Coordinates of C-alpha atoms and ligand atoms in Angstrom, one line a residue:
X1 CA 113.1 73.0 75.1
X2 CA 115.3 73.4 78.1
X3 CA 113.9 75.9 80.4
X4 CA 114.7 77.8 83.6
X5 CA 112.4 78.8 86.4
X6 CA 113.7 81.2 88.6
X7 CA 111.5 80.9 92.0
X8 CA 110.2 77.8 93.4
X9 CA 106.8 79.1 95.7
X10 CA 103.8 77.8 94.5
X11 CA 103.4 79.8 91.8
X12 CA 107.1 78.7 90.5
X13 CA 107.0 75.0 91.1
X14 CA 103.2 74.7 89.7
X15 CA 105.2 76.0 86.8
X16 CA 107.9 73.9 86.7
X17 CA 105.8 71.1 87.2
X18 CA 103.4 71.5 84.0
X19 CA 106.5 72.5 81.8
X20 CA 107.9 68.8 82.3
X21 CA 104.3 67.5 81.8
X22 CA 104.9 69.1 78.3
X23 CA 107.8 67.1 77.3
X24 CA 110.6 70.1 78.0
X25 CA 113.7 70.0 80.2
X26 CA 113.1 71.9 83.1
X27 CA 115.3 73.0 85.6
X28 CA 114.3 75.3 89.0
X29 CA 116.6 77.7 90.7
X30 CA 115.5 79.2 94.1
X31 CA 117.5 80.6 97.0
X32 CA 115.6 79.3 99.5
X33 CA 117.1 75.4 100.6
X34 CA 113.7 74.1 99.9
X35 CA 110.5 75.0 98.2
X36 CA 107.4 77.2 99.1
X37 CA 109.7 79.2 101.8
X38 CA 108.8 82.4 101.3
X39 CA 105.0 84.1 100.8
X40 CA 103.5 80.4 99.8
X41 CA 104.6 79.4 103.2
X42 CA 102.4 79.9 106.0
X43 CA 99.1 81.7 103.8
X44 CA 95.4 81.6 104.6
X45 CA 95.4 78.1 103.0
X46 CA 92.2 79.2 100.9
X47 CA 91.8 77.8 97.2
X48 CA 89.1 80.9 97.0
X49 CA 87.5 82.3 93.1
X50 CA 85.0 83.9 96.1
X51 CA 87.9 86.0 96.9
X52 CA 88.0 87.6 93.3
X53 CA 87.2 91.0 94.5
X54 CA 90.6 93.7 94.5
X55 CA 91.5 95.9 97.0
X56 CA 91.2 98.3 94.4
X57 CA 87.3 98.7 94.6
X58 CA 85.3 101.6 94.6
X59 CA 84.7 101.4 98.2
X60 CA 88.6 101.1 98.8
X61 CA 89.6 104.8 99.0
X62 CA 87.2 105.6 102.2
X63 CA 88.0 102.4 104.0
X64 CA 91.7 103.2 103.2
X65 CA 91.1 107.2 104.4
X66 CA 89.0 105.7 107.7
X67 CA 92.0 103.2 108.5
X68 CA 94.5 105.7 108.1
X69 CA 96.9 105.7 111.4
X70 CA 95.2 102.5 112.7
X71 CA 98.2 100.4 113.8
X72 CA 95.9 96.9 113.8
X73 CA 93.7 98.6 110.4
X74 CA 92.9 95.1 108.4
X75 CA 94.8 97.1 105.2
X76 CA 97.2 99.9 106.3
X77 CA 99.4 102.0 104.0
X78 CA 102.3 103.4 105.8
X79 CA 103.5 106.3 103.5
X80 CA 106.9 107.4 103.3
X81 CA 109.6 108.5 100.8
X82 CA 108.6 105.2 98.9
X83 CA 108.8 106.5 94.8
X84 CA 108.0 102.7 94.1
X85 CA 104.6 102.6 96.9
X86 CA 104.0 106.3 95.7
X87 CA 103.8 105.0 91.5
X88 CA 102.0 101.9 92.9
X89 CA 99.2 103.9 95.2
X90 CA 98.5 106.3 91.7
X91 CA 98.0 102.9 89.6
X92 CA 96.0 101.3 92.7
X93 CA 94.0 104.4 92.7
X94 CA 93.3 104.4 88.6
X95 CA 92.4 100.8 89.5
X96 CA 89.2 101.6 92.0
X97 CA 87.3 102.7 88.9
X98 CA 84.1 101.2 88.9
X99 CA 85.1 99.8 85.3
X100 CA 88.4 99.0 86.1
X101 CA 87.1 96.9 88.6
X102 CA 84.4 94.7 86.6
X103 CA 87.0 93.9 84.2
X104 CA 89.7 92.7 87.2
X105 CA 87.4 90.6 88.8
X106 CA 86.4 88.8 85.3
X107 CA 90.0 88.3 84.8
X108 CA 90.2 87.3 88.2
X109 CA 87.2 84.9 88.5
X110 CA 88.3 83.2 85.2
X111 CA 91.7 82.6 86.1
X112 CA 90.9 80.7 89.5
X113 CA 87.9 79.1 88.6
X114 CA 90.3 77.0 85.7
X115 CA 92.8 76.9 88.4
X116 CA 90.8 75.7 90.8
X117 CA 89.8 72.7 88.1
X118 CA 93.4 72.3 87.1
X119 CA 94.8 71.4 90.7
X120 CA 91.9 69.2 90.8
X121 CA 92.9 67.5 87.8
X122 CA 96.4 67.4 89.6
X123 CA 95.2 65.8 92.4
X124 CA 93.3 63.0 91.1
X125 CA 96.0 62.1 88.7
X126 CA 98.6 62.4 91.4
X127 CA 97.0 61.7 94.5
X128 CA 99.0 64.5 96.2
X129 CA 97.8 65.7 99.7
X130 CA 98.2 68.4 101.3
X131 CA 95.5 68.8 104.4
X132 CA 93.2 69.2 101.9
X133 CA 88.7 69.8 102.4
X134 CA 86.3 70.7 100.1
X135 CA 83.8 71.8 102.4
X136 CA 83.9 75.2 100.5
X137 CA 83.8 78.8 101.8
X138 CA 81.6 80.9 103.4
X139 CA 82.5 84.9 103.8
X140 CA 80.9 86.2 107.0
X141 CA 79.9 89.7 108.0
X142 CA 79.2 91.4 110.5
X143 CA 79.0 94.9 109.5
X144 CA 75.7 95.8 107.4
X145 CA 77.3 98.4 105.4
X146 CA 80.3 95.4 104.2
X147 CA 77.7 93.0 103.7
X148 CA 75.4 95.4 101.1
X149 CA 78.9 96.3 99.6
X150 CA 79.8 92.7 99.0
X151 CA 76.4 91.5 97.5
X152 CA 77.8 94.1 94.5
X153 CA 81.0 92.4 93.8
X154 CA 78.9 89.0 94.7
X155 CA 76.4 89.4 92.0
X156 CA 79.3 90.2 89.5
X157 CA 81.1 86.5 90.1
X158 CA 77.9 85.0 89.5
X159 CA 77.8 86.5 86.3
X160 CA 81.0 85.4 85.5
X161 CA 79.9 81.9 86.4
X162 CA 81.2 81.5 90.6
X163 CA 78.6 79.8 92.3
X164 CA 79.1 82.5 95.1
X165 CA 75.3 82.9 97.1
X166 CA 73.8 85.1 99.5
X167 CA 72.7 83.0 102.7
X168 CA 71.3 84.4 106.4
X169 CA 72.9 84.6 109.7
X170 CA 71.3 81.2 110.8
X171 CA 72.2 79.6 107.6
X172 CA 75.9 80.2 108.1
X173 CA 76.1 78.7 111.0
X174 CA 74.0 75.7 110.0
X175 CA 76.8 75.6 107.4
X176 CA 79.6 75.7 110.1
X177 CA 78.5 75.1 113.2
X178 CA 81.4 76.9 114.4
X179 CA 80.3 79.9 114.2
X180 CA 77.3 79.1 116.4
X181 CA 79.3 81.3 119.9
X182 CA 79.2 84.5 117.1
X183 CA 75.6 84.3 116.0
X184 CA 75.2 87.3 117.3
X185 CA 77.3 89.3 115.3
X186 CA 76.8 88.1 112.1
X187 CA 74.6 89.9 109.5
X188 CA 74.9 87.4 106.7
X189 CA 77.3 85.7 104.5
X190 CA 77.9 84.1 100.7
X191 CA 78.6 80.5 100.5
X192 CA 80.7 79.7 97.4
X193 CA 80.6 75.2 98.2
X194 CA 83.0 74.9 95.3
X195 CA 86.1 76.6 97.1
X196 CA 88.4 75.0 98.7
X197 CA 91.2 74.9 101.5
X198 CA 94.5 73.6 101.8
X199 CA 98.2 73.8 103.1
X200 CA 100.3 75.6 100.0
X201 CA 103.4 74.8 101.3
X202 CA 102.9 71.2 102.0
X203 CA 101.3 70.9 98.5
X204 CA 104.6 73.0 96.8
X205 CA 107.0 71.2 98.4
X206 CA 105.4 67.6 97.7
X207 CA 104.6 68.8 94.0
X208 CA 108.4 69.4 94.3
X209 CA 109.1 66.0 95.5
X210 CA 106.7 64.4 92.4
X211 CA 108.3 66.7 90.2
X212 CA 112.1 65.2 90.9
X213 CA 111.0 62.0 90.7
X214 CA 109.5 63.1 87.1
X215 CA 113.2 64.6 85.9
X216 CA 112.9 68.4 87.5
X217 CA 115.9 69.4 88.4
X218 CA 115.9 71.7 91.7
X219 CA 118.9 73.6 92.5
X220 CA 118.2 75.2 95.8
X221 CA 120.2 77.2 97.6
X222 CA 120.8 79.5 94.5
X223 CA 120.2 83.0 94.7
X224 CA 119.9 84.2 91.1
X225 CA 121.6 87.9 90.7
X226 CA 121.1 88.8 87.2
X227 CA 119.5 87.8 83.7
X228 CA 122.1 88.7 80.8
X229 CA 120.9 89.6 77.3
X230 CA 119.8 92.1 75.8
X231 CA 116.6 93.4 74.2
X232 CA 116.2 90.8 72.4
X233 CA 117.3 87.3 73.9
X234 CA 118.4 85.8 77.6
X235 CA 121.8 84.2 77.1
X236 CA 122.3 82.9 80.7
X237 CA 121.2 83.8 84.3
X238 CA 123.7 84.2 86.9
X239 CA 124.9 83.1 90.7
X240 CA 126.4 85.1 93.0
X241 CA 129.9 83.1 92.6
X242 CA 129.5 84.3 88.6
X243 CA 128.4 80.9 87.3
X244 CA 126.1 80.9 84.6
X245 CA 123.5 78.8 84.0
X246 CA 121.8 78.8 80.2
X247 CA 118.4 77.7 78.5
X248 CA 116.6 77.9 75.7
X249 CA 113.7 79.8 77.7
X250 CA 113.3 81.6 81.3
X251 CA 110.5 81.9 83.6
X252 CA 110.6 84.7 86.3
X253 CA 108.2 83.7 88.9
X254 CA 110.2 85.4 91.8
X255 CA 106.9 86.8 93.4
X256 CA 107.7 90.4 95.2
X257 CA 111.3 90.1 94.5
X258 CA 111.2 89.9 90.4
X259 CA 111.2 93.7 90.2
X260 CA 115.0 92.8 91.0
X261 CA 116.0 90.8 88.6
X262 CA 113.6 92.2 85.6
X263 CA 114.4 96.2 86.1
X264 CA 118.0 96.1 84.8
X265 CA 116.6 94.9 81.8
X266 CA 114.1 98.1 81.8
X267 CA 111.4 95.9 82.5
X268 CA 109.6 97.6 85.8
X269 CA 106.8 95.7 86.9
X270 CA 104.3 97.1 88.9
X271 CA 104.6 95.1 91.7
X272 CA 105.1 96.2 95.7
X273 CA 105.3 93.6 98.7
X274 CA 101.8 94.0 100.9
X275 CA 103.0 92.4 103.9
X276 CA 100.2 89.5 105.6
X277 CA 100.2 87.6 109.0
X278 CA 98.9 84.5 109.6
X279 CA 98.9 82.9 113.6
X280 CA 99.0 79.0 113.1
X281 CA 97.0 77.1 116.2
X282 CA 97.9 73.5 117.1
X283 CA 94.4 72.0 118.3
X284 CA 93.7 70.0 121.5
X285 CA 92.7 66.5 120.6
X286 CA 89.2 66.1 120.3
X287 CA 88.5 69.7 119.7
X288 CA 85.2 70.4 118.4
X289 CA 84.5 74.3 118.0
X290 CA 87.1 74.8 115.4
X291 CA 85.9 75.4 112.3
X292 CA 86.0 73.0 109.3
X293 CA 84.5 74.9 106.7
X294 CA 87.0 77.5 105.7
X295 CA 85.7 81.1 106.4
X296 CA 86.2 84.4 105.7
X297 CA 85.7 87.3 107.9
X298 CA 85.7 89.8 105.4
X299 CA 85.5 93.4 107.1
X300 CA 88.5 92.4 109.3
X301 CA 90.3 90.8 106.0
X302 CA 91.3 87.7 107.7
X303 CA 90.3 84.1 106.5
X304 CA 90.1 80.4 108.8
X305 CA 91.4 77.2 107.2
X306 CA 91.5 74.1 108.7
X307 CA 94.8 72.1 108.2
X308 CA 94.9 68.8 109.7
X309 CA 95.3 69.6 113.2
X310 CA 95.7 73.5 113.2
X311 CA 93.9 76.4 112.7
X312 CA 95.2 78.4 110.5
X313 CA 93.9 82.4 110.8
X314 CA 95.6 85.0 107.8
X315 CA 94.9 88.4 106.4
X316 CA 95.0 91.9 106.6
X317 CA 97.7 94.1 104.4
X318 CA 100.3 96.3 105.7
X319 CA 102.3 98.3 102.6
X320 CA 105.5 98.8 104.3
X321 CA 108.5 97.9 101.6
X322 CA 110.3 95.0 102.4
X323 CA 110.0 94.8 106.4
X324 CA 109.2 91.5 107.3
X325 CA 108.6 92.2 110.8
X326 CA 106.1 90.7 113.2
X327 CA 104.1 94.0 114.7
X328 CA 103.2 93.2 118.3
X329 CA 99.8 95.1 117.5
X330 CA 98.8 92.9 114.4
X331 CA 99.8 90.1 115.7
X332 CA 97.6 90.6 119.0
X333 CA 94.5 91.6 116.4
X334 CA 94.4 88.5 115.1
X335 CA 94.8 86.6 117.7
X336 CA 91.8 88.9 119.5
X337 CA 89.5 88.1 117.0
X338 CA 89.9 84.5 116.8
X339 CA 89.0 84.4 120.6
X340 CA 85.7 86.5 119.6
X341 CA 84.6 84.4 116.9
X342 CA 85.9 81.0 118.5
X343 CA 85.6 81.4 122.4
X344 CA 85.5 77.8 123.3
X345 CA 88.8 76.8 121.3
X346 CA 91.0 75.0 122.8
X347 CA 94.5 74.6 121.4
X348 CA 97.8 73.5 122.5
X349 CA 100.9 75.8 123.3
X350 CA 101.0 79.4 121.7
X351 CA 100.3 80.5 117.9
X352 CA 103.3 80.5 115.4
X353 CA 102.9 83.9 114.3
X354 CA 104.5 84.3 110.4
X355 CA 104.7 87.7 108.1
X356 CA 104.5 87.3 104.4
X357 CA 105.1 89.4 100.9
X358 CA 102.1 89.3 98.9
X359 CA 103.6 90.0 95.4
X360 CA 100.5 93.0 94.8
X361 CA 100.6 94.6 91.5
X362 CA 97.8 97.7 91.7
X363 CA 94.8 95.5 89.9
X364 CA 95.5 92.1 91.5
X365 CA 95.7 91.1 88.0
X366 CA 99.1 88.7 87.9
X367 CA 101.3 89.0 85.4
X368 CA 101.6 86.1 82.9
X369 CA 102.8 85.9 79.5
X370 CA 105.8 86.6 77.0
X371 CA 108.2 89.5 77.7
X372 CA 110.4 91.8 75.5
X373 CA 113.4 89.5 75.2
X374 CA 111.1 86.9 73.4
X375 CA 112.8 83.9 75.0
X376 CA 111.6 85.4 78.6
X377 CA 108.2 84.6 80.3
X378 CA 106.7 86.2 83.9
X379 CA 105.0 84.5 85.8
X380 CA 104.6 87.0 89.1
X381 CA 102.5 89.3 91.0
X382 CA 100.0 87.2 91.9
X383 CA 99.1 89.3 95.4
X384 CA 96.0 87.9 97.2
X385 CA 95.3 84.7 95.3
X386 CA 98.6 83.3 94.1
X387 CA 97.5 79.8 95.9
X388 CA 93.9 79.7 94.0
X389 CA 95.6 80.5 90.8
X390 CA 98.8 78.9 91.0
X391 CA 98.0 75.6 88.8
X392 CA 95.9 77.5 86.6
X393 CA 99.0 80.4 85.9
X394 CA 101.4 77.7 85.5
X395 CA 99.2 75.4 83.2
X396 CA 98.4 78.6 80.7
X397 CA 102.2 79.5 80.9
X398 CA 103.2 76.3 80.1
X399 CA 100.7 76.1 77.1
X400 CA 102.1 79.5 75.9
X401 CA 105.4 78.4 76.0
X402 CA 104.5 75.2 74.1
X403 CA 102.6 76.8 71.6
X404 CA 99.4 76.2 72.3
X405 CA 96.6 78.9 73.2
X406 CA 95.9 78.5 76.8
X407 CA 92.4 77.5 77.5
X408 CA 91.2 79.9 79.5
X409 CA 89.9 83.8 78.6
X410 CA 92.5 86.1 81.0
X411 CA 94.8 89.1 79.7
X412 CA 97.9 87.6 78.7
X413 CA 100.8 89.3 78.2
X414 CA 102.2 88.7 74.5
X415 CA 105.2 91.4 74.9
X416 CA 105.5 92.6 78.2
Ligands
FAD1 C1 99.0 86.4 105.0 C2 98.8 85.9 103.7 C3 97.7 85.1 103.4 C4 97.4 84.6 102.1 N1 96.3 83.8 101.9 C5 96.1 83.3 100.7 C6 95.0 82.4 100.5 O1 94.3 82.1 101.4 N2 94.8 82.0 99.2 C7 95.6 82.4 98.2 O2 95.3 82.0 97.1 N3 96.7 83.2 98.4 C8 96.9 83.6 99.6 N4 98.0 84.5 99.8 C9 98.8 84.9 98.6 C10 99.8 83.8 98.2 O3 100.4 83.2 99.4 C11 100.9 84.4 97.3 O4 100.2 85.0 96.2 C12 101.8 83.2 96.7 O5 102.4 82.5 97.8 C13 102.8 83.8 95.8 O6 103.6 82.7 95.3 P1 104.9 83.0 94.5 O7 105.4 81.6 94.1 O8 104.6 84.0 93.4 O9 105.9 83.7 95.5 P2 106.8 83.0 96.6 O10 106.1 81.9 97.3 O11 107.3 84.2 97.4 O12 108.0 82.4 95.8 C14 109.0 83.2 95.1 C15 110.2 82.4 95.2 O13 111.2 83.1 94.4 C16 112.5 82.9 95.1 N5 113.3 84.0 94.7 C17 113.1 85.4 94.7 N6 114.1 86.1 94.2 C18 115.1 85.1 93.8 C19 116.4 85.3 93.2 N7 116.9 86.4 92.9 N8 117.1 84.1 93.0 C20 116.5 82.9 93.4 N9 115.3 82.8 93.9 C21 114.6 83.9 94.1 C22 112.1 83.0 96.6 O14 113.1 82.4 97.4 C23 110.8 82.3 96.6 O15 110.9 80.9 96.9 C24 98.3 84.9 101.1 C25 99.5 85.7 101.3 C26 99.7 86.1 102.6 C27 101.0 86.9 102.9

């Protein structure tokens, strides 16, 4: 079959990249000039099932109350006359039932952990690298109330099979020695050794690079302004100049911006942009109290990866539309808390500070399957995680398209 992705971030090229491995013709269309350029550029670099838990918790709607007005709160909602954040906050509220919950973090957890095996797979038959370590992931706390909280949503991922366990204060810093200058805040942690870390964008854009040599075609550069069909059937997608470009199938995987190309077909998908920061330090040679084990500070919602020769610090959630502006305030919290946990780092110049979109749909459930028009496929809204579930999302989508029942148990869509 000849297929279209629309999108090539991580979630788009992973895509792209499985498709061909299935024998089809496959051809991607972003409007950035290269790949990974958007959210799945500068992210927390965490390949993370230990993250499973949603925003949408039963917990979520004090923290959110208690954050309220808090310019550097680790998730801020600023309301305004938003319809679209205002339909998504009702959902996001449905979604912090305690049911609701359970059934989003087994769709979560089952999702990464076969992701997290398929970009294995990946990598050994590829050899692709990307700053890669196993060393897994230890979440830290150091808040009591955060860390009784978390054994809840712990104990639930180890039902669901995540090797996710509860370990002391001295035990996590005899797993990351790192962390020895902030032994005394830290209450406790979960290791999860199975996670991983890793650069998204360098992996996306060398994927990209294997995929061309493989027959992908990428035309970059190519902002896509409508999909024409009807109910029924995609005949074409078109460029701003009015050229079309046809298949036989399409795959949306336009992260927070597919709301724009899918609701003038009256397909509205619950999906609203939670902007994320990320401060990216270049290390001193020789420098020793950076971590290598990538952590995660959970009560301040910001994670540590290792990549090569930086240190790359990401998190917290800001629902403010579109705005991808740097806030001086954020931007200074991160950086604060780095110096807390990580006193004696030493690193070269100042941080690259970056904003990104997280494309958040209410549940942190993506959205992957079949739509209405039959010969049109999603592959979006992939909020917190869309790195730890890319390969897996793009595997199953390309099974689904193929005809074959993807292998792993996750609410597809079958008619969106
Ligand atoms: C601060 C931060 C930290 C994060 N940390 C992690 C982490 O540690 N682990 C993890 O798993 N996830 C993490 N994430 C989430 C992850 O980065 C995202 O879920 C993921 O990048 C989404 O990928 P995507 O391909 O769906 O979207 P994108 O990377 O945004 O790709 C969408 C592509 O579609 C293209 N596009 C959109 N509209 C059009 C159009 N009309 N025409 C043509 N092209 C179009 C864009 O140019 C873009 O290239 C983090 C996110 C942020 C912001």
């Amino acid at each position: 079959m000849k297929i279209i992705v629309i999108g090539a971030g991580v979630v788009g090229t992973t895509t792209a990249w499985y498709l061909s491995q299935a024998g089809h013709e496959v051809t991607v269309v972003d409007r950035q000039p290269g790949a990974g350029q958007e959210t799945s550029f500068a992210n927390g670099g965490q390949i993370s099932v230990s993250h499973a838990e949603p925003w949408a918790n039963p917990g979520a709607i004090r923290k959110i109350l208690r954050w309220m007005g808090q310019e550097d709160a680790p998730l801020l909602f600023r309301w305004r006359l938003d319809s679209e954040l205002f339909r998504w906050g009702l959902r996001f509220l449905g979604e912090c039932r305690a049911p609701r919950t359970r059934a989003n973090i087994r769709a979560i957890v089952n999702l990464a952990i076969y992701s997290r095996a398929c970009l294995q797979q990946l990598r050994d038959q590829t050899g692709i690298n990307y700053d890669q370590l196993t060393r897994g992931i230890l979440h830290f706390y150091t808040d009591e109330h955060e860390y009784h909280h978390a054994a809840m949503a712990a104990e639930l991922m180890r039902d669901y099979g995540l090797d996710r366990r509860p370990v002391d204060a001295a035990t996590c810093v005899q797993i990351e020695p790192a962390l020895d200058d902030a032994r005394h805040l830290i209450v406790g942690g979960h290791f999860t050794p199975s996670d991983e870390s890793g650069d998204a964008h360098l992996f996306t854009r060398r994927l990209a690079e294997l995929a061309k040599t493989r027959g992908v075609q990428f035309l970059m550069g190519t902002p896509i302004v409508r999909l024409r069909g009807d109910a029924t059937h995609i005949d074409s997608i078109e460029r701003y100049n009015g050229e079309r470009l046809q298949a036989d199938a399409y795959v949306v995987a336009c992260g927070s911006f597919s709301n724009t190309l899918l609701a003038p077909l009256g397909l509205s998908v619950p999906i609203y942009p939670a902007k994320g920061y990320s401060a990216t330090f270049t290390l001193a040679e020789g420098e020793n109290f950076a971590p290598s084990v990538s952590l995660t500070d959970d009560g301040r919602k910001i994670v540590f990866s290792r990549l090569g020769n930086r240190l790359r610090v990401a998190g917290t959630a800001e629902m403010n539309g579109y705005n991808m502006g740097l806030n001086a305030v954020r931007c200074a919290a991160i950086a604060e808390r780095t110096q807390q946990i990580f006193p004696h780092l030493r690193t070269i110049g100042e941080p690259e500070y970056w904003t990104g979109l997280r494309p958040a749909t209410p549940s942190n459930v993506p959205l992957i399957g079949r739509a209405q028009p039959s010969n049109l496929f999603l592959n979006t809204g992939h909020g917190t995680l869309g790195w730890t579930m890319a390969c897996g999302s793009g595997k199953a989508l390309a099974d689904m398209i193929s005809g074959v029942r993807p292998e792993t148990d996750f609410p597809f869509l079958y008619r969106y």
